[in-house]
Amino acid sequence: MTAIDRIRATLPPAAWTDDPDLIAPHLTEWRGLFTGKTSLMATPRTVHEVAQVVQICRETRTPITVQGGNTGLVGGAIPDESGEEILVTISKLNKIRNID
């Protein structure tokens, strides 16, 4: 089973998408200098869901690109052009639960 299949089976449907129209805004750096590809964008809502995606990708040796707000200036938050990476956007992780 591929990483994409496992993520789809593990996360709730609201925590991932393979819809190209929803993914497209996350594939180009805001200045338009860097563009990438991906078949799946995970949008985890909890730390546990992030851990599940990372574990699946580690086990399948699938690259991950993590994206916060897509405001970087060096293209580090854009998947490469191979389309083999899973894009993980952490935009739904928007609450501070604890400060140590």
N, CA and C atoms as an extended XYZ file, in Angstrom:
300
Properties=species:S:1:pos:R:3:atomname:S:1:resname:S:1:resid:I:1 pbc="F F F"
N         0.852       -1.176        0.000 N   MET     1
C         0.000        0.000        0.000 CA  MET     1
C         0.904        1.247        0.000 C   MET     1
N         0.594        2.209       -0.827 N   THR     2
C         1.402        3.422       -0.936 CA  THR     2
C         1.135        4.360        0.242 C   THR     2
N         2.004        5.342        0.409 N   ALA     3
C         1.808        6.343        1.460 CA  ALA     3
C         0.485        7.072        1.256 C   ALA     3
N         0.166        7.395        0.023 N   ILE     4
C        -1.089        8.105       -0.263 CA  ILE     4
C        -2.282        7.262        0.152 C   ILE     4
N        -2.265        5.987       -0.198 N   ASP     5
C        -3.368        5.093        0.183 CA  ASP     5
C        -3.479        4.982        1.702 C   ASP     5
N        -2.348        4.878        2.363 N   ARG     6
C        -2.367        4.737        3.823 CA  ARG     6
C        -2.840        6.016        4.509 C   ARG     6
N        -2.434        7.171        4.002 N   ILE     7
C        -2.890        8.437        4.583 CA  ILE     7
C        -4.394        8.584        4.387 C   ILE     7
N        -4.876        8.274        3.208 N   ARG     8
C        -6.318        8.334        2.948 CA  ARG     8
C        -7.092        7.408        3.892 C   ARG     8
N        -6.544        6.235        4.159 N   ALA     9
C        -7.221        5.262        5.021 CA  ALA     9
C        -7.114        5.620        6.500 C   ALA     9
N        -6.083        6.363        6.876 N   THR    10
C        -5.819        6.654        8.286 CA  THR    10
C        -6.466        7.953        8.750 C   THR    10
N        -6.329        9.007        7.966 N   LEU    11
C        -6.855       10.311        8.376 CA  LEU    11
C        -8.320       10.445        7.980 C   LEU    11
N        -9.058       11.266        8.724 N   PRO    12
C       -10.436       11.543        8.300 CA  PRO    12
C       -10.428       12.281        6.956 C   PRO    12
N       -11.486       12.153        6.166 N   PRO    13
C       -11.525       12.807        4.849 CA  PRO    13
C       -11.276       14.321        4.896 C   PRO    13
N       -11.625       14.967        5.985 N   ALA    14
C       -11.405       16.416        6.083 CA  ALA    14
C        -9.929       16.769        6.291 C   ALA    14
N        -9.086       15.775        6.531 N   ALA    15
C        -7.678       16.033        6.829 CA  ALA    15
C        -6.750       15.758        5.646 C   ALA    15
N        -7.296       15.568        4.472 N   TRP    16
C        -6.478       15.400        3.272 CA  TRP    16
C        -7.307       15.733        2.035 C   TRP    16
N        -6.602       16.031        0.960 N   THR    17
C        -7.280       16.246       -0.317 CA  THR    17
C        -6.364       15.832       -1.452 C   THR    17
N        -6.988       15.350       -2.510 N   ASP    18
C        -6.270       15.093       -3.753 CA  ASP    18
C        -6.872       15.918       -4.888 C   ASP    18
N        -7.699       16.897       -4.504 N   ASP    19
C        -8.347       17.783       -5.471 CA  ASP    19
C        -7.321       18.797       -5.998 C   ASP    19
N        -6.977       18.724       -7.278 N   PRO    20
C        -5.965       19.634       -7.830 CA  PRO    20
C        -6.297       21.113       -7.638 C   PRO    20
N        -7.576       21.462       -7.658 N   ASP    21
C        -7.951       22.870       -7.483 CA  ASP    21
C        -7.676       23.361       -6.066 C   ASP    21
N        -7.845       22.494       -5.076 N   LEU    22
C        -7.557       22.877       -3.687 CA  LEU    22
C        -6.064       22.871       -3.395 C   LEU    22
N        -5.345       22.004       -4.076 N   ILE    23
C        -3.895       21.898       -3.873 CA  ILE    23
C        -3.140       23.016       -4.590 C   ILE    23
N        -3.616       23.446       -5.741 N   ALA    24
C        -2.901       24.388       -6.616 CA  ALA    24
C        -2.352       25.627       -5.911 C   ALA    24
N        -3.114       26.311       -5.044 N   PRO    25
C        -2.560       27.510       -4.406 CA  PRO    25
C        -1.358       27.234       -3.505 C   PRO    25
N        -1.148       25.982       -3.132 N   HIS    26
C        -0.047       25.611       -2.243 CA  HIS    26
C         1.196       25.148       -3.007 C   HIS    26
N         1.116       25.142       -4.317 N   LEU    27
C         2.214       24.618       -5.123 CA  LEU    27
C         3.089       25.688       -5.753 C   LEU    27
N         2.764       26.925       -5.522 N   THR    28
C         3.563       28.019       -6.063 CA  THR    28
C         3.914       28.989       -4.956 C   THR    28
N         5.171       29.306       -4.850 N   GLU    29
C         5.650       30.291       -3.884 CA  GLU    29
C         5.021       31.638       -4.230 C   GLU    29
N         4.715       32.442       -3.244 N   TRP    30
C         3.880       33.630       -3.448 CA  TRP    30
C         4.433       34.615       -4.456 C   TRP    30
N         5.738       34.591       -4.734 N   ARG    31
C         6.290       35.482       -5.765 CA  ARG    31
C         6.261       34.836       -7.147 C   ARG    31
N         5.894       33.538       -7.196 N   GLY    32
C         5.839       32.841       -8.469 CA  GLY    32
C         7.178       32.312       -8.954 C   GLY    32
N         8.197       32.305       -8.091 N   LEU    33
C         9.524       31.859       -8.510 CA  LEU    33
C         9.718       30.350       -8.404 C   LEU    33
N         8.965       29.701       -7.535 N   PHE    34
C         9.109       28.259       -7.330 CA  PHE    34
C         7.752       27.592       -7.470 C   PHE    34
N         7.705       26.501       -8.230 N   THR    35
C         6.473       25.744       -8.428 CA  THR    35
C         6.795       24.261       -8.295 C   THR    35
N         5.863       23.516       -7.677 N   GLY    36
C         6.074       22.085       -7.498 CA  GLY    36
C         4.829       21.292       -7.825 C   GLY    36
N         4.877       20.002       -7.486 N   LYS    37
C         3.754       19.092       -7.743 CA  LYS    37
C         3.567       18.184       -6.537 C   LYS    37
N         2.348       17.748       -6.326 N   THR    38
C         2.043       16.701       -5.356 CA  THR    38
C         0.708       16.071       -5.721 C   THR    38
N         0.536       14.832       -5.334 N   SER    39
C        -0.729       14.141       -5.581 CA  SER    39
C        -1.656       14.213       -4.391 C   SER    39
N        -1.096       14.579       -3.219 N   LEU    40
C        -1.900       14.595       -2.003 CA  LEU    40
C        -1.422       15.697       -1.082 C   LEU    40
N        -2.379       16.427       -0.524 N   MET    41
C        -2.068       17.430        0.488 CA  MET    41
C        -2.782       17.025        1.775 C   MET    41
N        -1.993       16.812        2.816 N   ALA    42
C        -2.560       16.509        4.126 CA  ALA    42
C        -2.766       17.825        4.871 C   ALA    42
N        -3.912       17.939        5.522 N   THR    43
C        -4.222       19.130        6.314 CA  THR    43
C        -4.606       18.683        7.727 C   THR    43
N        -3.638       18.163        8.476 N   PRO    44
C        -3.939       17.634        9.802 CA  PRO    44
C        -4.464       18.721       10.738 C   PRO    44
N        -5.381       18.309       11.616 N   ARG    45
C        -5.980       19.232       12.574 CA  ARG    45
C        -5.454       19.027       13.981 C   ARG    45
N        -4.708       17.955       14.192 N   THR    46
C        -4.167       17.667       15.515 CA  THR    46
C        -2.711       17.226       15.386 C   THR    46
N        -1.994       17.302       16.498 N   VAL    47
C        -0.617       16.819       16.523 CA  VAL    47
C        -0.596       15.315       16.246 C   VAL    47
N        -1.590       14.606       16.731 N   HIS    48
C        -1.678       13.160       16.489 CA  HIS    48
C        -1.787       12.872       14.988 C   HIS    48
N        -2.575       13.643       14.260 N   GLU    49
C        -2.693       13.440       12.812 CA  GLU    49
C        -1.380       13.745       12.104 C   GLU    49
N        -0.657       14.776       12.572 N   VAL    50
C         0.661       15.074       11.996 CA  VAL    50
C         1.579       13.874       12.204 C   VAL    50
N         1.579       13.338       13.418 N   ALA    51
C         2.433       12.190       13.734 CA  ALA    51
C         2.088       10.984       12.866 C   ALA    51
N         0.813       10.772       12.604 N   GLN    52
C         0.406        9.654       11.746 CA  GLN    52
C         0.959        9.817       10.329 C   GLN    52
N         0.857       11.030        9.779 N   VAL    53
C         1.373       11.280        8.426 CA  VAL    53
C         2.887       11.063        8.394 C   VAL    53
N         3.581       11.610        9.380 N   VAL    54
C         5.040       11.470        9.418 CA  VAL    54
C         5.431        9.999        9.544 C   VAL    54
N         4.740        9.249       10.385 N   GLN    55
C         5.043        7.828       10.563 CA  GLN    55
C         4.830        7.057        9.260 C   GLN    55
N         3.720        7.306        8.599 N   ILE    56
C         3.439        6.624        7.323 CA  ILE    56
C         4.523        6.959        6.294 C   ILE    56
N         4.868        8.225        6.204 N   CYS    57
C         5.878        8.636        5.219 CA  CYS    57
C         7.261        8.074        5.570 C   CYS    57
N         7.558        7.982        6.856 N   ARG    58
C         8.832        7.387        7.263 CA  ARG    58
C         8.875        5.917        6.870 C   ARG    58
N         7.802        5.198        7.162 N   GLU    59
C         7.755        3.767        6.863 CA  GLU    59
C         7.817        3.486        5.362 C   GLU    59
N         7.256        4.357        4.555 N   THR    60
C         7.246        4.158        3.099 CA  THR    60
C         8.359        4.923        2.397 C   THR    60
N         9.159        5.623        3.188 N   ARG    61
C        10.277        6.428        2.657 CA  ARG    61
C         9.783        7.440        1.616 C   ARG    61
N         8.666        8.074        1.946 N   THR    62
C         8.059        9.074        1.080 CA  THR    62
C         8.448       10.463        1.583 C   THR    62
N         8.996       11.309        0.727 N   PRO    63
C         9.375       12.658        1.160 CA  PRO    63
C         8.155       13.484        1.583 C   PRO    63
N         8.395       14.396        2.512 N   ILE    64
C         7.356       15.294        3.024 CA  ILE    64
C         7.835       16.728        2.843 C   ILE    64
N         6.930       17.591        2.441 N   THR    65
C         7.175       19.030        2.477 CA  THR    65
C         6.143       19.619        3.420 C   THR    65
N         6.621       20.329        4.436 N   VAL    66
C         5.721       20.951        5.408 CA  VAL    66
C         5.583       22.420        5.049 C   VAL    66
N         4.342       22.884        5.085 N   GLN    67
C         4.064       24.269        4.707 CA  GLN    67
C         3.258       24.940        5.810 C   GLN    67
N         3.757       26.091        6.254 N   GLY    68
C         3.023       26.889        7.238 CA  GLY    68
C         2.088       27.828        6.497 C   GLY    68
N         2.573       29.005        6.178 N   GLY    69
C         1.743       29.988        5.498 CA  GLY    69
C         2.117       30.229        4.052 C   GLY    69
N         3.088       29.462        3.541 N   ASN    70
C         3.563       29.626        2.162 CA  ASN    70
C         4.072       31.043        1.914 C   ASN    70
N         4.785       31.565        2.911 N   THR    71
C         5.310       32.924        2.777 CA  THR    71
C         6.830       32.965        2.683 C   THR    71
N         7.471       31.801        2.612 N   GLY    72
C         8.926       31.764        2.526 CA  GLY    72
C         9.440       32.337        1.221 C   GLY    72
N        10.703       32.720        1.242 N   LEU    73
C        11.305       33.356        0.065 CA  LEU    73
C        12.329       32.475       -0.640 C   LEU    73
N        12.491       31.218       -0.203 N   VAL    74
C        13.513       30.370       -0.809 CA  VAL    74
C        12.936       29.090       -1.410 C   VAL    74
N        11.628       28.922       -1.408 N   GLY    75
C        11.007       27.760       -2.027 CA  GLY    75
C        11.042       26.498       -1.187 C   GLY    75
N        11.465       26.581        0.072 N   GLY    76
C        11.572       25.411        0.921 CA  GLY    76
C        10.242       24.788        1.305 C   GLY    76
N         9.156       25.515        1.168 N   ALA    77
C         7.832       24.992        1.523 CA  ALA    77
C         7.049       24.535        0.295 C   ALA    77
N         7.728       24.429       -0.824 N   ILE    78
C         7.090       23.996       -2.073 CA  ILE    78
C         7.624       22.609       -2.417 C   ILE    78
N         6.735       21.640       -2.670 N   PRO    79
C         7.228       20.314       -3.076 CA  PRO    79
C         8.037       20.428       -4.366 C   PRO    79
N         8.934       19.473       -4.580 N   ASP    80
C         9.711       19.535       -5.817 CA  ASP    80
C         8.831       19.166       -7.018 C   ASP    80
N         9.404       19.203       -8.187 N   GLU    81
C         8.635       18.988       -9.411 CA  GLU    81
C         8.381       17.521       -9.728 C   GLU    81
N         8.952       16.607       -8.950 N   SER    82
C         8.759       15.178       -9.229 CA  SER    82
C         7.333       14.726       -8.912 C   SER    82
N         6.678       15.414       -7.970 N   GLY    83
C         5.329       15.029       -7.576 CA  GLY    83
C         5.289       13.863       -6.608 C   GLY    83
N         6.454       13.401       -6.139 N   GLU    84
C         6.518       12.247       -5.240 CA  GLU    84
C         6.315       12.617       -3.774 C   GLU    84
N         6.425       13.881       -3.446 N   GLU    85
C         6.318       14.315       -2.057 CA  GLU    85
C         4.866       14.474       -1.626 C   GLU    85
N         4.645       14.285       -0.331 N   ILE    86
C         3.363       14.586        0.287 CA  ILE    86
C         3.480       15.994        0.861 C   ILE    86
N         2.548       16.847        0.528 N   LEU    87
C         2.518       18.197        1.084 CA  LEU    87
C         1.692       18.166        2.358 C   LEU    87
N         2.274       18.651        3.443 N   VAL    88
C         1.578       18.722        4.730 CA  VAL    88
C         1.463       20.191        5.095 C   VAL    88
N         0.250       20.710        5.065 N   THR    89
C         0.042       22.089        5.457 CA  THR    89
C        -0.449       22.105        6.899 C   THR    89
N         0.191       22.927        7.712 N   ILE    90
C        -0.149       22.960        9.138 CA  ILE    90
C        -1.046       24.147        9.475 C   ILE    90
N        -1.725       24.670        8.494 N   SER    91
C        -2.564       25.856        8.698 CA  SER    91
C        -3.733       25.605        9.651 C   SER    91
N        -4.169       24.361        9.796 N   LYS    92
C        -5.281       24.069       10.704 CA  LYS    92
C        -4.825       23.841       12.147 C   LYS    92
N        -3.512       23.820       12.355 N   LEU    93
C        -2.978       23.735       13.716 CA  LEU    93
C        -2.854       25.168       14.236 C   LEU    93
N        -3.958       25.707       14.694 N   ASN    94
C        -4.010       27.140       14.985 CA  ASN    94
C        -4.370       27.473       16.430 C   ASN    94
N        -4.125       26.540       17.358 N   LYS    95
C        -4.410       26.804       18.770 CA  LYS    95
C        -3.192       26.466       19.604 C   LYS    95
N        -2.917       27.289       20.595 N   ILE    96
C        -1.869       26.992       21.562 CA  ILE    96
C        -2.551       26.290       22.737 C   ILE    96
N        -2.186       25.061       22.975 N   ARG    97
C        -2.802       24.259       24.044 CA  ARG    97
C        -2.072       24.404       25.364 C   ARG    97
N        -0.757       24.602       25.286 N   ASN    98
C         0.033       24.623       26.502 CA  ASN    98
C         1.339       25.382       26.234 C   ASN    98
N         1.770       26.134       27.211 N   ILE    99
C         3.056       26.817       27.127 CA  ILE    99
C         3.879       26.342       28.306 C   ILE    99
N         5.066       25.859       28.019 N   ASP   100
C         5.944       25.349       29.072 CA  ASP   100
C         7.071       26.334       29.275 C   ASP   100
